[in-house]
Coordinates of C-alpha atoms in Angstrom, one line a residue:
M1 CA -7.3 -19.1 -6.4
R2 CA -3.7 -17.8 -5.9
F3 CA -2.3 -14.3 -6.0
A4 CA 1.4 -13.7 -6.6
F5 CA 3.0 -10.3 -5.9
D6 CA 6.6 -9.4 -5.3
D7 CA 8.1 -12.4 -3.5
F8 CA 4.8 -13.5 -2.0
L9 CA 2.1 -16.1 -2.9
L10 CA -1.3 -15.8 -1.4
D11 CA -3.1 -19.1 -1.7
I12 CA -6.7 -18.7 -0.8
D13 CA -7.6 -22.4 -1.1
A14 CA -4.8 -23.5 1.1
F15 CA -5.2 -20.5 3.4
R16 CA -1.5 -19.8 3.2
L17 CA 0.8 -16.9 2.7
T18 CA 4.3 -17.7 1.6
R19 CA 7.4 -15.7 0.8
D20 CA 10.0 -17.3 -1.5
G21 CA 8.3 -20.7 -0.6
T22 CA 8.5 -20.1 3.1
E23 CA 5.2 -19.9 5.0
V24 CA 4.5 -16.6 6.7
D25 CA 2.4 -17.0 9.9
V26 CA -0.7 -14.8 10.0
E27 CA -3.8 -14.8 12.0
P28 CA -7.0 -15.9 10.2
R29 CA -8.6 -12.5 10.3
V30 CA -5.4 -10.8 9.1
F31 CA -5.3 -13.3 6.2
E32 CA -8.9 -12.6 5.3
T33 CA -8.3 -8.8 5.5
L34 CA -5.3 -9.2 3.1
V35 CA -7.2 -11.4 0.7
F36 CA -10.0 -8.8 0.5
L37 CA -7.6 -6.0 -0.1
V38 CA -5.8 -8.0 -2.8
R39 CA -9.0 -9.0 -4.5
E40 CA -10.3 -5.5 -4.6
R41 CA -6.9 -3.9 -5.4
H42 CA -8.4 -1.8 -8.2
R43 CA -10.1 0.5 -5.8
V44 CA -10.0 2.1 -2.4
I45 CA -11.7 0.0 0.3
S46 CA -13.4 1.9 3.0
K47 CA -12.9 1.0 6.6
E48 CA -16.7 0.6 6.8
E49 CA -16.7 -2.0 4.0
L50 CA -13.8 -3.9 5.6
L51 CA -15.6 -3.9 8.9
E52 CA -18.9 -5.1 7.3
T53 CA -17.1 -7.8 5.3
V54 CA -14.6 -9.2 7.8
W55 CA -15.4 -7.7 11.1
E56 CA -18.4 -6.7 13.3
V57 CA -19.3 -3.1 12.7
D58 CA -18.8 -0.9 15.8
F59 CA -16.2 1.7 16.9
A60 CA -14.4 -0.7 19.1
S61 CA -13.8 -3.2 16.3
E62 CA -12.4 -0.4 14.2
A63 CA -9.4 -0.4 16.5
T64 CA -9.1 -4.1 15.8
L65 CA -9.0 -3.3 12.1
F66 CA -6.1 -1.0 12.6
K67 CA -4.3 -3.9 14.3
A68 CA -5.1 -6.3 11.4
I69 CA -3.7 -3.8 8.9
Q70 CA -0.6 -3.3 10.9
Q71 CA -0.1 -7.1 11.2
A72 CA -0.8 -7.6 7.5
R73 CA 1.9 -5.0 6.7
K74 CA 4.3 -6.7 9.1
A75 CA 3.7 -10.0 7.4
L76 CA 4.7 -8.4 4.1
G77 CA 7.7 -6.6 5.4
D78 CA 5.8 -3.3 5.1
D79 CA 5.0 -0.6 7.6
G80 CA 2.8 2.4 8.1
R81 CA 5.4 4.8 6.8
S82 CA 6.7 3.1 3.7
Q83 CA 3.3 1.6 2.7
R84 CA 4.8 -0.4 -0.2
F85 CA 1.9 -2.8 -0.3
I86 CA -1.0 -1.4 1.7
K87 CA -1.6 2.3 1.4
T88 CA -3.7 4.2 3.8
V89 CA -5.9 6.7 2.0
H90 CA -6.7 9.0 4.9
G91 CA -10.4 9.6 5.4
K92 CA -11.2 7.0 2.7
G93 CA -9.7 3.6 3.6
Y94 CA -7.0 1.3 2.2
R95 CA -5.7 0.2 -1.2
F96 CA -3.4 -2.6 -2.2
L97 CA -0.6 -1.2 -4.4
A98 CA 1.5 -4.1 -5.7
E99 CA 1.2 -5.6 -9.2
V100 CA -0.5 -9.0 -8.8
V101 CA -0.4 -12.1 -10.9
E102 CA -3.7 -14.0 -10.5
A103 CA -4.0 -17.7 -11.3
S104 CA -6.4 -20.5 -10.4
A105 CA -5.2 -23.5 -8.4
T106 CA -6.0 -25.7 -11.5
G107 CA -3.3 -24.1 -13.6
A108 CA -5.3 -21.7 -15.7
P109 CA -3.4 -18.9 -17.4
P110 CA -2.4 -16.2 -15.0
V111 CA -3.9 -12.7 -15.2
V112 CA -1.6 -9.8 -14.4
S113 CA -3.1 -6.7 -13.0
G114 CA -1.7 -3.6 -11.3
P115 CA -3.0 -1.1 -8.8
E116 CA -4.7 1.3 -11.3
P117 CA -8.0 2.3 -9.7
T118 CA -11.2 1.5 -11.5
V119 CA -14.8 1.9 -10.4
G120 CA -16.9 -1.2 -10.0
A121 CA -18.7 -3.5 -7.6
P122 CA -16.6 -5.7 -5.3
S123 CA -15.8 -9.2 -6.5
S124 CA -16.5 -12.2 -4.3
P125 CA -15.8 -11.0 -0.8
V126 CA -14.4 -12.9 2.1
A127 CA -17.3 -14.4 4.1
P128 CA -18.1 -12.2 7.2
R129 CA -17.2 -13.6 10.6
A130 CA -18.8 -12.5 13.8
G131 CA -16.6 -10.9 16.4
N132 CA -17.4 -8.5 19.2
G133 CA -14.2 -6.5 19.2
R134 CA -14.4 -6.0 23.0
R135 CA -10.8 -6.8 23.6
F136 CA -9.8 -3.5 22.1
G137 CA -12.8 -1.5 23.1
A138 CA -10.9 0.4 25.8
I139 CA -8.6 2.1 23.3
G140 CA -11.6 3.3 21.2
A141 CA -13.4 4.6 24.4
A142 CA -10.3 6.5 25.5
V143 CA -9.8 8.1 22.1
G144 CA -13.5 9.1 22.2
L145 CA -13.1 10.7 25.6
I146 CA -10.1 12.7 24.5
A147 CA -12.0 13.9 21.4
V148 CA -14.9 15.1 23.6
I149 CA -12.5 16.9 25.9
A150 CA -10.6 18.5 23.0
L151 CA -13.8 19.6 21.3
G152 CA -15.2 21.1 24.5
W153 CA -12.0 23.0 25.0
M154 CA -12.0 24.3 21.4
V155 CA -15.6 25.5 21.7
G156 CA -14.6 27.7 24.7
R157 CA -11.0 28.4 23.5
P158 CA -9.2 31.3 25.0
D159 CA -8.2 32.7 21.6
T160 CA -10.5 35.8 21.4
T161 CA -8.8 37.2 18.3
K162 CA -10.7 34.9 16.0
E163 CA -14.1 35.6 14.6
S164 CA -16.7 33.2 15.8
S165 CA -17.3 32.1 12.2
D166 CA -13.7 31.0 11.7
R167 CA -12.9 27.3 11.8
L168 CA -9.9 26.1 13.7
T169 CA -7.3 24.2 11.8
V170 CA -6.3 21.1 13.9
A171 CA -3.5 18.6 13.5
V172 CA -3.4 15.2 15.3
L173 CA 0.3 14.3 15.8
D174 CA 1.9 10.9 16.2
C175 CA 1.1 8.9 19.4
A176 CA 4.2 8.2 21.4
G177 CA 4.2 4.6 22.5
D178 CA 5.9 3.8 25.8
P179 CA 8.7 1.2 25.6
G180 CA 6.9 -0.8 28.3
L181 CA 4.0 -1.7 26.0
G182 CA 3.5 -5.4 25.6
Q183 CA 4.1 -7.3 22.3
D184 CA 0.3 -7.4 21.6
Q185 CA 0.0 -3.6 22.2
H186 CA 2.6 -2.2 19.8
W187 CA 0.0 -1.7 17.1
M188 CA -2.0 0.7 19.3
P189 CA 0.1 3.9 19.0
E190 CA -0.4 3.8 15.2
A191 CA -4.1 3.4 15.6
V192 CA -4.7 6.3 18.1
P193 CA -3.9 9.3 15.8
E194 CA -6.2 8.1 13.0
L195 CA -9.0 7.2 15.4
L196 CA -8.7 10.6 17.0
F197 CA -8.6 12.3 13.5
L198 CA -11.8 10.5 12.5
R199 CA -13.6 11.4 15.7
L200 CA -12.7 15.1 15.5
R201 CA -13.5 15.3 11.8
S202 CA -16.9 13.6 12.2
A203 CA -17.8 16.3 14.8
G204 CA -17.6 18.9 12.0
G205 CA -16.6 22.6 12.1
L206 CA -12.9 21.9 12.1
R207 CA -10.2 22.0 9.4
M208 CA -8.3 18.8 9.9
V209 CA -4.6 18.6 8.6
A210 CA -4.1 15.4 6.6
A211 CA -1.9 12.8 8.2
E212 CA 0.5 13.0 5.2
E213 CA 1.1 16.6 5.9
V214 CA 1.8 15.9 9.6
A215 CA 4.3 13.2 8.7
A216 CA 6.1 15.5 6.3
A217 CA 6.2 18.2 8.9
L218 CA 7.7 15.8 11.5
R219 CA 10.4 14.7 8.9
D220 CA 11.2 18.3 8.1
L221 CA 11.6 19.2 11.7
G222 CA 13.7 16.1 12.4
G223 CA 12.0 14.9 15.5
D224 CA 9.1 13.0 17.0
A225 CA 6.0 14.8 18.1
D226 CA 6.9 14.8 21.8
A227 CA 10.3 16.3 21.1
L228 CA 8.9 19.4 19.3
N229 CA 8.0 22.7 20.9
G230 CA 4.6 24.2 20.2
P231 CA 5.5 27.2 18.0
K232 CA 7.7 25.1 15.7
I233 CA 5.0 22.5 14.8
L234 CA 2.2 25.1 14.7
D235 CA 4.1 27.3 12.3
R236 CA 5.2 24.4 10.1
L237 CA 1.7 23.1 9.8
A238 CA 0.1 26.6 9.7
C239 CA -2.6 25.4 12.1
D240 CA -4.2 26.7 15.3
V241 CA -4.1 23.5 17.4
V242 CA -2.0 20.4 17.5
I243 CA -2.7 17.4 19.7
P244 CA 0.0 14.9 20.5
T245 CA -0.8 11.8 22.5
W246 CA 1.0 9.3 24.7
L247 CA 0.1 5.7 25.3
H248 CA 1.6 4.0 28.4
P249 CA 1.1 0.9 30.6
Q250 CA -0.4 1.3 34.0
A251 CA -0.2 -0.7 37.2
G252 CA -2.3 -3.8 37.1
G253 CA -1.9 -4.3 33.3
G254 CA -4.1 -1.4 32.2
L255 CA -3.2 1.3 29.6
G256 CA -3.2 5.0 30.0
L257 CA -3.8 7.4 27.1
E258 CA -2.9 11.0 27.6
A259 CA -3.2 14.0 25.2
T260 CA -1.9 17.6 25.2
I261 CA -3.6 20.5 23.5
I262 CA -1.0 22.9 22.1
W263 CA -2.6 26.1 20.7
R264 CA -1.5 29.3 19.0
G265 CA -1.8 32.2 21.4

C-alpha cells in the first residue's frame, strides 16, 4: 500500500518515505507513527491509542511519542507551529491534515481522501512493538515533580481574595530550550509544556488555558515566554497563574528542568 500527499510518497511495503523521488531518512518507530496517522486521517488519534498501537504504555514513553511526532513533522518539513500535516488537537491527540491519494502496490486505481473527520473503527493498525521508553523517563519524572510542586503551591496560594470555591485559571507557557542542548534533545522543550499541561489538568480543580491561546498571546506580545513580565502575560491570558519552564544541560551530561510560578497578586 502507498499513500501520496503533497510531494511525498509513503510506501508501506517498501518501508520508505520519499519526497519528489528522494528518500527521506526516518527511524522505524517514526515511520510507523506516520503510517498510523495517515491511515487514520479521518479522525483524531488519541495519544493513548498511539501508545497502545506503536509504543509501550507508560508516562515515560509518552515523552518518546512527543519526540516521534516532532521527528515525523521534521521529515515532512513541518513543525509544531505551522502544523501543515500533523495537527495537535490539545487534550485529544493528533490528526493528519493533508489530502491523500491511496493506491495499492499492484497498481489498483487510487482513492483520494481528505482530512474530513468521520467516526469509525480504526483500519488495520501498525503492529505494536515493545519498548520500555526508559531513555526518556527522566523528562517525564521531572515534569511530574514540577506538577506536584505547582499543585502544592496553588493549594496553599497566598491569594486570600479568592473564594475557596473558585478555580484558578492556569497557563503553561513555552519551555525555553538552552542552546547547549544536544542534537537528540532538541525535541524536549516542545514536549515539556504539553506534558505539564496534561499532568495539571488530570489533577482536576483547575481551569487550564488551551495551548492555542497561549501561542496567540505570545505572538500578540511579540516575545518568548522568558522575555515577558508577569503582569503582561497574566492580563493577556486573563489567568491567575502562568508557569514558564527552562530546560538546560548540566555537568556530567544530565538535564535540568526549572519552572517559575508567576501569579496575580
